[in-house]
Amino acid sequence: MYLGRAIISIFIFFILVLSGCSLSFEDASKETLKAVEESLSEEKKETNEASDQFSYYLPPEYEVDSAATNNIVLTHKEQTYILFINPFEPDASKVIYESTLEGYDSPEVDETFSKDGEFGYVIIDRLDDEKEEFYEITVGVGGVKMTTVTDPDNMEKSADTMMEIVSSVEVQGEEG
């Protein structure tokens, strides 16, 4: 009888500990915004991948799934990322941000940053999934944006890496 209560108590304890390990959306979004803004301020990563139109930084363990003229689909640990580049929009442009924002009714987060002539942004919106908590995150600088879907526990790291990639993009024919 005492053994049964002990097992139940231990089980409940582990459930509480595990549920306590998950970040709330509010905490995750604050940390995400902080990470993206810091990443925008850091020195750009050196490019190590190239297409006919542009070059960009590809982090270790990320793979290119497919590439088109202005889009690259990347994966990392079964998470898909879409990189979009409009080579005609400079780093200070708000065109891609404004057109992306039109696709949302009312996103959970819509934050912009300006630094050294660059216009950066983060848009986060909850996906309609009753079973799990997933968010679509888009980060961008000028004419370059990147989007993925993630949970609050991976939001900050995903957005930080996305901003590293986005801010590293160099359009061929432009000086970086």
Short mmCIF file of N, CA and C in Angstrom, two decimals:
data_model
loop_
_atom_site.label_atom_id
_atom_site.label_comp_id
_atom_site.label_asym_id
_atom_site.label_seq_id
_atom_site.Cartn_x
_atom_site.Cartn_y
_atom_site.Cartn_z
N MET A 1 0.82 -1.19 0.00
CA MET A 1 0.00 0.00 0.00
C MET A 1 0.87 1.26 0.00
N TYR A 2 1.87 1.29 0.87
CA TYR A 2 2.77 2.44 0.88
C TYR A 2 3.60 2.52 -0.39
N LEU A 3 3.94 1.37 -0.95
CA LEU A 3 4.71 1.33 -2.20
C LEU A 3 3.89 1.94 -3.34
N GLY A 4 2.61 1.64 -3.39
CA GLY A 4 1.73 2.21 -4.42
C GLY A 4 1.64 3.71 -4.31
N ARG A 5 1.49 4.22 -3.09
CA ARG A 5 1.44 5.68 -2.89
C ARG A 5 2.77 6.32 -3.24
N ALA A 6 3.85 5.66 -2.91
CA ALA A 6 5.17 6.19 -3.23
C ALA A 6 5.37 6.28 -4.73
N ILE A 7 4.94 5.26 -5.45
CA ILE A 7 5.08 5.27 -6.91
C ILE A 7 4.22 6.37 -7.51
N ILE A 8 3.01 6.50 -7.03
CA ILE A 8 2.13 7.56 -7.52
C ILE A 8 2.71 8.94 -7.21
N SER A 9 3.25 9.11 -6.01
CA SER A 9 3.86 10.38 -5.63
C SER A 9 5.05 10.71 -6.52
N ILE A 10 5.87 9.72 -6.80
CA ILE A 10 7.03 9.93 -7.67
C ILE A 10 6.57 10.28 -9.07
N PHE A 11 5.55 9.59 -9.57
CA PHE A 11 5.01 9.85 -10.90
C PHE A 11 4.50 11.29 -10.99
N ILE A 12 3.74 11.72 -10.00
CA ILE A 12 3.20 13.08 -9.99
C ILE A 12 4.33 14.10 -9.92
N PHE A 13 5.36 13.81 -9.12
CA PHE A 13 6.51 14.69 -9.01
C PHE A 13 7.18 14.87 -10.37
N PHE A 14 7.41 13.78 -11.11
CA PHE A 14 8.04 13.86 -12.41
C PHE A 14 7.18 14.63 -13.41
N ILE A 15 5.89 14.46 -13.35
CA ILE A 15 5.01 15.21 -14.24
C ILE A 15 5.12 16.70 -13.95
N LEU A 16 5.13 17.06 -12.68
CA LEU A 16 5.27 18.47 -12.31
C LEU A 16 6.62 19.03 -12.75
N VAL A 17 7.67 18.25 -12.56
CA VAL A 17 9.00 18.70 -12.96
C VAL A 17 9.06 18.88 -14.47
N LEU A 18 8.56 17.91 -15.22
CA LEU A 18 8.59 18.00 -16.68
C LEU A 18 7.75 19.15 -17.20
N SER A 19 6.58 19.35 -16.63
CA SER A 19 5.74 20.45 -17.09
C SER A 19 6.35 21.79 -16.70
N GLY A 20 7.09 21.82 -15.61
CA GLY A 20 7.76 23.04 -15.20
C GLY A 20 8.94 23.39 -16.08
N CYS A 21 9.44 22.44 -16.85
CA CYS A 21 10.60 22.67 -17.72
C CYS A 21 10.20 23.38 -19.01
N SER A 22 8.95 23.33 -19.38
CA SER A 22 8.50 23.97 -20.60
C SER A 22 8.39 25.48 -20.38
N LEU A 23 8.85 26.22 -21.35
CA LEU A 23 8.74 27.67 -21.29
C LEU A 23 7.33 28.11 -21.63
N SER A 24 6.87 29.15 -20.98
CA SER A 24 5.60 29.73 -21.38
C SER A 24 5.85 30.52 -22.66
N PHE A 25 4.80 30.76 -23.41
CA PHE A 25 4.95 31.53 -24.64
C PHE A 25 5.49 32.93 -24.34
N GLU A 26 5.01 33.55 -23.28
CA GLU A 26 5.44 34.90 -22.93
C GLU A 26 6.94 34.94 -22.69
N ASP A 27 7.45 33.98 -21.89
CA ASP A 27 8.88 33.93 -21.61
C ASP A 27 9.67 33.62 -22.89
N ALA A 28 9.19 32.67 -23.65
CA ALA A 28 9.87 32.27 -24.89
C ALA A 28 9.91 33.43 -25.88
N SER A 29 8.82 34.16 -26.02
CA SER A 29 8.80 35.26 -26.99
C SER A 29 9.71 36.40 -26.54
N LYS A 30 9.78 36.69 -25.25
CA LYS A 30 10.68 37.73 -24.75
C LYS A 30 12.14 37.35 -25.03
N GLU A 31 12.49 36.11 -24.75
CA GLU A 31 13.85 35.65 -24.99
C GLU A 31 14.16 35.61 -26.50
N THR A 32 13.17 35.28 -27.28
CA THR A 32 13.33 35.25 -28.73
C THR A 32 13.62 36.65 -29.27
N LEU A 33 12.84 37.63 -28.85
CA LEU A 33 13.05 39.01 -29.30
C LEU A 33 14.43 39.51 -28.90
N LYS A 34 14.82 39.21 -27.69
CA LYS A 34 16.14 39.61 -27.20
C LYS A 34 17.24 38.97 -28.05
N ALA A 35 17.12 37.68 -28.32
CA ALA A 35 18.14 36.96 -29.11
C ALA A 35 18.22 37.49 -30.54
N VAL A 36 17.07 37.78 -31.15
CA VAL A 36 17.06 38.27 -32.53
C VAL A 36 17.67 39.67 -32.61
N GLU A 37 17.32 40.52 -31.66
CA GLU A 37 17.88 41.87 -31.67
C GLU A 37 19.39 41.84 -31.46
N GLU A 38 19.86 40.97 -30.57
CA GLU A 38 21.31 40.83 -30.34
C GLU A 38 21.99 40.26 -31.58
N SER A 39 21.36 39.28 -32.21
CA SER A 39 21.93 38.67 -33.41
C SER A 39 22.05 39.68 -34.55
N LEU A 40 21.08 40.56 -34.66
CA LEU A 40 21.12 41.61 -35.68
C LEU A 40 22.28 42.56 -35.44
N SER A 41 22.64 42.75 -34.17
CA SER A 41 23.72 43.67 -33.81
C SER A 41 25.11 43.05 -33.95
N GLU A 42 25.17 41.73 -33.98
CA GLU A 42 26.47 41.06 -34.03
C GLU A 42 27.06 41.12 -35.42
N GLU A 43 28.35 40.80 -35.49
CA GLU A 43 29.04 40.73 -36.77
C GLU A 43 28.41 39.62 -37.61
N LYS A 44 28.24 39.89 -38.88
CA LYS A 44 27.61 38.92 -39.78
C LYS A 44 28.48 37.67 -39.91
N LYS A 45 27.83 36.52 -40.00
CA LYS A 45 28.53 35.26 -40.22
C LYS A 45 29.10 35.25 -41.64
N GLU A 46 30.24 34.64 -41.79
CA GLU A 46 30.85 34.51 -43.11
C GLU A 46 30.05 33.51 -43.94
N THR A 47 29.79 33.86 -45.19
CA THR A 47 29.01 32.98 -46.06
C THR A 47 29.82 31.71 -46.37
N ASN A 48 29.09 30.58 -46.47
CA ASN A 48 29.74 29.30 -46.79
C ASN A 48 28.92 28.48 -47.78
N GLU A 49 27.82 29.04 -48.29
CA GLU A 49 26.97 28.40 -49.30
C GLU A 49 26.65 29.46 -50.35
N ALA A 50 26.42 29.01 -51.57
CA ALA A 50 26.10 29.97 -52.63
C ALA A 50 25.15 29.36 -53.64
N SER A 51 24.37 30.24 -54.26
CA SER A 51 23.54 29.89 -55.40
C SER A 51 23.94 30.84 -56.53
N ASP A 52 23.23 30.79 -57.64
CA ASP A 52 23.53 31.71 -58.74
C ASP A 52 23.24 33.16 -58.36
N GLN A 53 22.27 33.36 -57.47
CA GLN A 53 21.79 34.69 -57.13
C GLN A 53 22.43 35.30 -55.88
N PHE A 54 22.78 34.45 -54.90
CA PHE A 54 23.24 34.96 -53.61
C PHE A 54 24.06 33.91 -52.86
N SER A 55 24.75 34.39 -51.82
CA SER A 55 25.48 33.49 -50.92
C SER A 55 24.97 33.75 -49.51
N TYR A 56 25.18 32.77 -48.63
CA TYR A 56 24.66 32.87 -47.27
C TYR A 56 25.41 31.92 -46.35
N TYR A 57 25.25 32.14 -45.06
CA TYR A 57 25.83 31.27 -44.04
C TYR A 57 24.88 30.11 -43.78
N LEU A 58 25.40 28.89 -43.84
CA LEU A 58 24.63 27.69 -43.51
C LEU A 58 25.27 27.06 -42.27
N PRO A 59 24.56 27.07 -41.13
CA PRO A 59 25.13 26.52 -39.90
C PRO A 59 25.42 25.01 -40.03
N PRO A 60 26.34 24.51 -39.22
CA PRO A 60 26.60 23.06 -39.21
C PRO A 60 25.32 22.29 -38.90
N GLU A 61 25.19 21.15 -39.46
CA GLU A 61 24.06 20.25 -39.27
C GLU A 61 22.78 20.71 -39.96
N TYR A 62 22.83 21.82 -40.67
CA TYR A 62 21.69 22.25 -41.48
C TYR A 62 21.92 21.73 -42.88
N GLU A 63 20.84 21.30 -43.53
CA GLU A 63 20.95 20.77 -44.88
C GLU A 63 20.01 21.51 -45.82
N VAL A 64 20.46 21.67 -47.06
CA VAL A 64 19.62 22.27 -48.09
C VAL A 64 18.77 21.16 -48.68
N ASP A 65 17.44 21.27 -48.52
CA ASP A 65 16.52 20.29 -49.10
C ASP A 65 16.22 20.59 -50.55
N SER A 66 15.95 21.86 -50.82
CA SER A 66 15.69 22.27 -52.19
C SER A 66 16.01 23.75 -52.33
N ALA A 67 16.27 24.14 -53.57
CA ALA A 67 16.59 25.53 -53.83
C ALA A 67 15.94 25.95 -55.15
N ALA A 68 15.37 27.13 -55.15
CA ALA A 68 14.81 27.74 -56.35
C ALA A 68 15.46 29.11 -56.50
N THR A 69 15.02 29.89 -57.42
CA THR A 69 15.64 31.19 -57.68
C THR A 69 15.71 32.05 -56.43
N ASN A 70 14.61 32.20 -55.72
CA ASN A 70 14.57 33.08 -54.55
C ASN A 70 14.23 32.37 -53.25
N ASN A 71 14.14 31.06 -53.25
CA ASN A 71 13.77 30.30 -52.05
C ASN A 71 14.72 29.13 -51.82
N ILE A 72 15.02 28.91 -50.56
CA ILE A 72 15.81 27.74 -50.17
C ILE A 72 15.10 27.09 -49.00
N VAL A 73 14.90 25.78 -49.09
CA VAL A 73 14.29 25.03 -47.99
C VAL A 73 15.42 24.30 -47.27
N LEU A 74 15.54 24.58 -45.97
CA LEU A 74 16.57 23.97 -45.14
C LEU A 74 15.93 23.08 -44.08
N THR A 75 16.66 22.09 -43.61
CA THR A 75 16.20 21.29 -42.48
C THR A 75 17.32 21.16 -41.46
N HIS A 76 16.89 21.03 -40.22
CA HIS A 76 17.79 20.77 -39.11
C HIS A 76 17.00 19.95 -38.09
N LYS A 77 17.44 18.73 -37.86
CA LYS A 77 16.77 17.84 -36.90
C LYS A 77 15.27 17.78 -37.15
N GLU A 78 14.89 17.50 -38.36
CA GLU A 78 13.49 17.34 -38.78
C GLU A 78 12.66 18.62 -38.74
N GLN A 79 13.29 19.77 -38.48
CA GLN A 79 12.59 21.05 -38.51
C GLN A 79 12.89 21.70 -39.85
N THR A 80 11.85 22.20 -40.52
CA THR A 80 11.99 22.81 -41.83
C THR A 80 12.02 24.33 -41.72
N TYR A 81 12.89 24.93 -42.49
CA TYR A 81 13.05 26.39 -42.55
C TYR A 81 12.95 26.80 -44.01
N ILE A 82 12.30 27.92 -44.27
CA ILE A 82 12.21 28.45 -45.63
C ILE A 82 12.87 29.82 -45.66
N LEU A 83 13.89 29.95 -46.49
CA LEU A 83 14.62 31.20 -46.67
C LEU A 83 14.15 31.82 -47.98
N PHE A 84 13.70 33.07 -47.92
CA PHE A 84 13.22 33.79 -49.10
C PHE A 84 14.08 35.03 -49.29
N ILE A 85 14.54 35.26 -50.50
CA ILE A 85 15.38 36.41 -50.81
C ILE A 85 14.78 37.18 -51.97
N ASN A 86 14.53 38.48 -51.77
CA ASN A 86 14.16 39.37 -52.85
C ASN A 86 15.39 40.24 -53.11
N PRO A 87 16.14 39.96 -54.15
CA PRO A 87 17.41 40.67 -54.38
C PRO A 87 17.24 42.15 -54.72
N PHE A 88 16.02 42.59 -54.99
CA PHE A 88 15.78 43.98 -55.36
C PHE A 88 15.46 44.87 -54.17
N GLU A 89 15.32 44.29 -52.99
CA GLU A 89 15.00 45.07 -51.79
C GLU A 89 16.25 45.20 -50.91
N PRO A 90 16.66 46.42 -50.58
CA PRO A 90 17.85 46.62 -49.74
C PRO A 90 17.58 46.27 -48.27
N ASP A 91 18.63 46.28 -47.47
CA ASP A 91 18.51 45.92 -46.05
C ASP A 91 17.58 46.85 -45.27
N ALA A 92 17.39 48.06 -45.74
CA ALA A 92 16.53 49.02 -45.03
C ALA A 92 15.07 48.93 -45.47
N SER A 93 14.77 48.11 -46.45
CA SER A 93 13.41 48.03 -47.01
C SER A 93 12.42 47.40 -46.01
N LYS A 94 11.19 47.91 -46.07
CA LYS A 94 10.10 47.37 -45.25
C LYS A 94 9.07 46.62 -46.10
N VAL A 95 9.31 46.50 -47.39
CA VAL A 95 8.34 45.91 -48.32
C VAL A 95 8.01 44.46 -47.96
N ILE A 96 9.01 43.63 -47.76
CA ILE A 96 8.78 42.21 -47.44
C ILE A 96 8.10 42.08 -46.08
N TYR A 97 8.53 42.88 -45.13
CA TYR A 97 7.89 42.87 -43.80
C TYR A 97 6.41 43.20 -43.93
N GLU A 98 6.09 44.28 -44.62
CA GLU A 98 4.69 44.70 -44.74
C GLU A 98 3.85 43.67 -45.49
N SER A 99 4.39 43.07 -46.54
CA SER A 99 3.62 42.06 -47.28
C SER A 99 3.47 40.78 -46.46
N THR A 100 4.47 40.44 -45.67
CA THR A 100 4.37 39.27 -44.80
C THR A 100 3.32 39.50 -43.72
N LEU A 101 3.33 40.68 -43.14
CA LEU A 101 2.39 41.02 -42.07
C LEU A 101 0.94 40.96 -42.55
N GLU A 102 0.70 41.25 -43.81
CA GLU A 102 -0.66 41.19 -44.36
C GLU A 102 -1.23 39.78 -44.31
N GLY A 103 -0.38 38.77 -44.23
CA GLY A 103 -0.83 37.38 -44.19
C GLY A 103 -1.34 36.93 -42.83
N TYR A 104 -1.28 37.79 -41.85
CA TYR A 104 -1.72 37.45 -40.49
C TYR A 104 -2.92 38.29 -40.09
N ASP A 105 -3.86 37.68 -39.35
CA ASP A 105 -4.98 38.45 -38.81
C ASP A 105 -4.49 39.36 -37.68
N SER A 106 -3.90 38.75 -36.67
CA SER A 106 -3.32 39.51 -35.56
C SER A 106 -2.27 38.62 -34.88
N PRO A 107 -1.03 38.76 -35.33
CA PRO A 107 0.03 37.90 -34.79
C PRO A 107 0.26 38.15 -33.29
N GLU A 108 0.74 37.13 -32.62
CA GLU A 108 1.05 37.22 -31.18
C GLU A 108 2.16 38.24 -30.94
N VAL A 109 3.15 38.26 -31.85
CA VAL A 109 4.29 39.18 -31.73
C VAL A 109 4.53 39.80 -33.10
N ASP A 110 4.74 41.10 -33.12
CA ASP A 110 5.10 41.85 -34.31
C ASP A 110 6.06 42.93 -33.84
N GLU A 111 7.35 42.65 -33.99
CA GLU A 111 8.37 43.55 -33.45
C GLU A 111 9.36 43.91 -34.56
N THR A 112 9.75 45.18 -34.61
CA THR A 112 10.71 45.63 -35.62
C THR A 112 11.93 46.24 -34.93
N PHE A 113 13.06 46.23 -35.65
CA PHE A 113 14.32 46.77 -35.15
C PHE A 113 15.00 47.53 -36.27
N SER A 114 15.67 48.60 -35.95
CA SER A 114 16.49 49.31 -36.92
C SER A 114 17.88 49.49 -36.34
N LYS A 115 18.87 49.11 -37.12
CA LYS A 115 20.26 49.20 -36.64
C LYS A 115 21.18 49.39 -37.83
N ASP A 116 21.97 50.43 -37.83
CA ASP A 116 22.97 50.68 -38.87
C ASP A 116 22.41 50.55 -40.28
N GLY A 117 21.25 51.13 -40.52
CA GLY A 117 20.67 51.11 -41.86
C GLY A 117 19.97 49.81 -42.23
N GLU A 118 19.81 48.92 -41.27
CA GLU A 118 19.11 47.66 -41.53
C GLU A 118 17.77 47.67 -40.81
N PHE A 119 16.75 47.18 -41.48
CA PHE A 119 15.43 47.05 -40.89
C PHE A 119 15.18 45.57 -40.64
N GLY A 120 15.10 45.19 -39.36
CA GLY A 120 14.86 43.80 -39.00
C GLY A 120 13.51 43.65 -38.34
N TYR A 121 13.00 42.42 -38.35
CA TYR A 121 11.69 42.18 -37.75
C TYR A 121 11.53 40.73 -37.31
N VAL A 122 10.57 40.56 -36.40
CA VAL A 122 10.16 39.23 -35.93
C VAL A 122 8.64 39.22 -35.90
N ILE A 123 8.06 38.19 -36.50
CA ILE A 123 6.62 37.99 -36.43
C ILE A 123 6.40 36.57 -35.91
N ILE A 124 5.59 36.44 -34.86
CA ILE A 124 5.30 35.14 -34.28
C ILE A 124 3.79 34.99 -34.18
N ASP A 125 3.28 33.87 -34.66
CA ASP A 125 1.85 33.63 -34.60
C ASP A 125 1.59 32.18 -34.21
N ARG A 126 0.63 31.98 -33.34
CA ARG A 126 0.28 30.62 -32.91
C ARG A 126 -0.48 29.90 -34.02
N LEU A 127 -0.13 28.66 -34.22
CA LEU A 127 -0.85 27.84 -35.20
C LEU A 127 -2.07 27.22 -34.54
N ASP A 128 -3.09 27.01 -35.32
CA ASP A 128 -4.32 26.41 -34.80
C ASP A 128 -4.14 24.90 -34.67
N ASP A 129 -3.68 24.47 -33.52
CA ASP A 129 -3.50 23.06 -33.20
C ASP A 129 -3.94 22.86 -31.76
N GLU A 130 -5.03 22.17 -31.58
CA GLU A 130 -5.59 22.00 -30.23
C GLU A 130 -4.77 21.06 -29.36
N LYS A 131 -3.98 20.18 -29.98
CA LYS A 131 -3.24 19.19 -29.22
C LYS A 131 -1.91 19.70 -28.71
N GLU A 132 -1.20 20.49 -29.51
CA GLU A 132 0.12 20.95 -29.14
C GLU A 132 0.25 22.45 -29.41
N GLU A 133 1.22 23.06 -28.74
CA GLU A 133 1.45 24.49 -28.88
C GLU A 133 2.60 24.74 -29.85
N PHE A 134 2.28 25.14 -31.08
CA PHE A 134 3.28 25.44 -32.09
C PHE A 134 3.08 26.86 -32.61
N TYR A 135 4.20 27.47 -32.97
CA TYR A 135 4.18 28.84 -33.46
C TYR A 135 4.95 28.95 -34.77
N GLU A 136 4.44 29.78 -35.67
CA GLU A 136 5.16 30.12 -36.88
C GLU A 136 5.97 31.37 -36.57
N ILE A 137 7.26 31.29 -36.85
CA ILE A 137 8.15 32.42 -36.61
C ILE A 137 8.75 32.86 -37.93
N THR A 138 8.69 34.16 -38.18
CA THR A 138 9.35 34.74 -39.34
C THR A 138 10.28 35.83 -38.85
N VAL A 139 11.53 35.78 -39.27
CA VAL A 139 12.49 36.84 -38.99
C VAL A 139 13.00 37.35 -40.32
N GLY A 140 13.35 38.63 -40.36
CA GLY A 140 13.82 39.16 -41.62
C GLY A 140 14.65 40.41 -41.47
N VAL A 141 15.39 40.70 -42.53
CA VAL A 141 16.15 41.93 -42.66
C VAL A 141 15.95 42.39 -44.10
N GLY A 142 15.32 43.55 -44.25
CA GLY A 142 15.10 44.09 -45.59
C GLY A 142 14.37 43.11 -46.48
N GLY A 143 15.00 42.75 -47.60
CA GLY A 143 14.38 41.86 -48.58
C GLY A 143 14.61 40.38 -48.34
N VAL A 144 15.09 40.01 -47.16
CA VAL A 144 15.37 38.61 -46.84
C VAL A 144 14.56 38.22 -45.61
N LYS A 145 13.90 37.07 -45.69
CA LYS A 145 13.16 36.58 -44.53
C LYS A 145 13.30 35.07 -44.44
N MET A 146 13.07 34.56 -43.24
CA MET A 146 13.13 33.12 -43.01
C MET A 146 12.01 32.74 -42.06
N THR A 147 11.36 31.61 -42.34
CA THR A 147 10.20 31.17 -41.57
C THR A 147 10.37 29.71 -41.15
N THR A 148 9.88 29.40 -39.95
CA THR A 148 9.82 28.02 -39.47
C THR A 148 8.64 27.88 -38.53
N VAL A 149 8.39 26.64 -38.13
CA VAL A 149 7.37 26.34 -37.12
C VAL A 149 8.09 25.64 -35.98
N THR A 150 7.82 26.09 -34.75
CA THR A 150 8.48 25.51 -33.58
C THR A 150 7.62 25.65 -32.34
N ASP A 151 8.08 25.04 -31.27
CA ASP A 151 7.39 25.17 -29.99
C ASP A 151 8.11 26.20 -29.13
N PRO A 152 7.52 26.62 -28.01
CA PRO A 152 8.16 27.64 -27.18
C PRO A 152 9.55 27.25 -26.67
N ASP A 153 9.79 25.97 -26.44
CA ASP A 153 11.09 25.55 -25.92
C ASP A 153 12.22 25.76 -26.92
N ASN A 154 11.93 25.74 -28.22
CA ASN A 154 12.95 25.88 -29.25
C ASN A 154 12.89 27.22 -29.98
N MET A 155 11.98 28.08 -29.57
CA MET A 155 11.72 29.33 -30.26
C MET A 155 12.96 30.24 -30.30
N GLU A 156 13.58 30.45 -29.16
CA GLU A 156 14.72 31.37 -29.08
C GLU A 156 15.88 30.90 -29.95
N LYS A 157 16.26 29.64 -29.83
CA LYS A 157 17.39 29.11 -30.60
C LYS A 157 17.09 29.14 -32.09
N SER A 158 15.88 28.75 -32.47
CA SER A 158 15.51 28.76 -33.89
C SER A 158 15.60 30.18 -34.45
N ALA A 159 15.02 31.14 -33.76
CA ALA A 159 14.99 32.52 -34.25
C ALA A 159 16.40 33.12 -34.30
N ASP A 160 17.23 32.81 -33.32
CA ASP A 160 18.59 33.32 -33.30
C ASP A 160 19.37 32.80 -34.52
N THR A 161 19.28 31.51 -34.78
CA THR A 161 19.97 30.92 -35.93
C THR A 161 19.39 31.46 -37.23
N MET A 162 18.09 31.62 -37.29
CA MET A 162 17.46 32.17 -38.49
C MET A 162 18.00 33.58 -38.78
N MET A 163 18.14 34.41 -37.75
CA MET A 163 18.64 35.76 -37.95
C MET A 163 20.11 35.74 -38.38
N GLU A 164 20.88 34.78 -37.88
CA GLU A 164 22.27 34.63 -38.34
C GLU A 164 22.30 34.37 -39.85
N ILE A 165 21.43 33.48 -40.29
CA ILE A 165 21.37 33.13 -41.72
C ILE A 165 20.88 34.32 -42.54
N VAL A 166 19.77 34.91 -42.13
CA VAL A 166 19.16 36.02 -42.86
C VAL A 166 20.13 37.19 -42.99
N SER A 167 20.77 37.57 -41.90
CA SER A 167 21.65 38.73 -41.95
C SER A 167 22.94 38.47 -42.72
N SER A 168 23.25 37.20 -42.97
CA SER A 168 24.47 36.87 -43.72
C SER A 168 24.29 36.90 -45.22
N VAL A 169 23.06 36.94 -45.71
CA VAL A 169 22.80 36.84 -47.15
C VAL A 169 23.45 37.99 -47.90
N GLU A 170 24.18 37.62 -48.95
CA GLU A 170 24.80 38.59 -49.85
C GLU A 170 24.32 38.32 -51.26
N VAL A 171 23.66 39.28 -51.86
CA VAL A 171 23.19 39.14 -53.23
C VAL A 171 24.40 39.28 -54.15
N GLN A 172 24.50 38.40 -55.14
CA GLN A 172 25.63 38.42 -56.08
C GLN A 172 25.64 39.77 -56.82
N GLY A 173 26.80 40.34 -56.93
CA GLY A 173 26.93 41.62 -57.59
C GLY A 173 26.91 42.79 -56.64
N GLU A 174 26.53 42.54 -55.36
CA GLU A 174 26.55 43.60 -54.35
C GLU A 174 27.79 43.40 -53.50
N GLU A 175 28.24 44.49 -52.93
CA GLU A 175 29.37 44.38 -52.01
C GLU A 175 28.84 44.08 -50.64
N GLY A 176 29.51 43.18 -49.88
CA GLY A 176 29.04 42.82 -48.55
C GLY A 176 29.88 43.42 -47.57
#
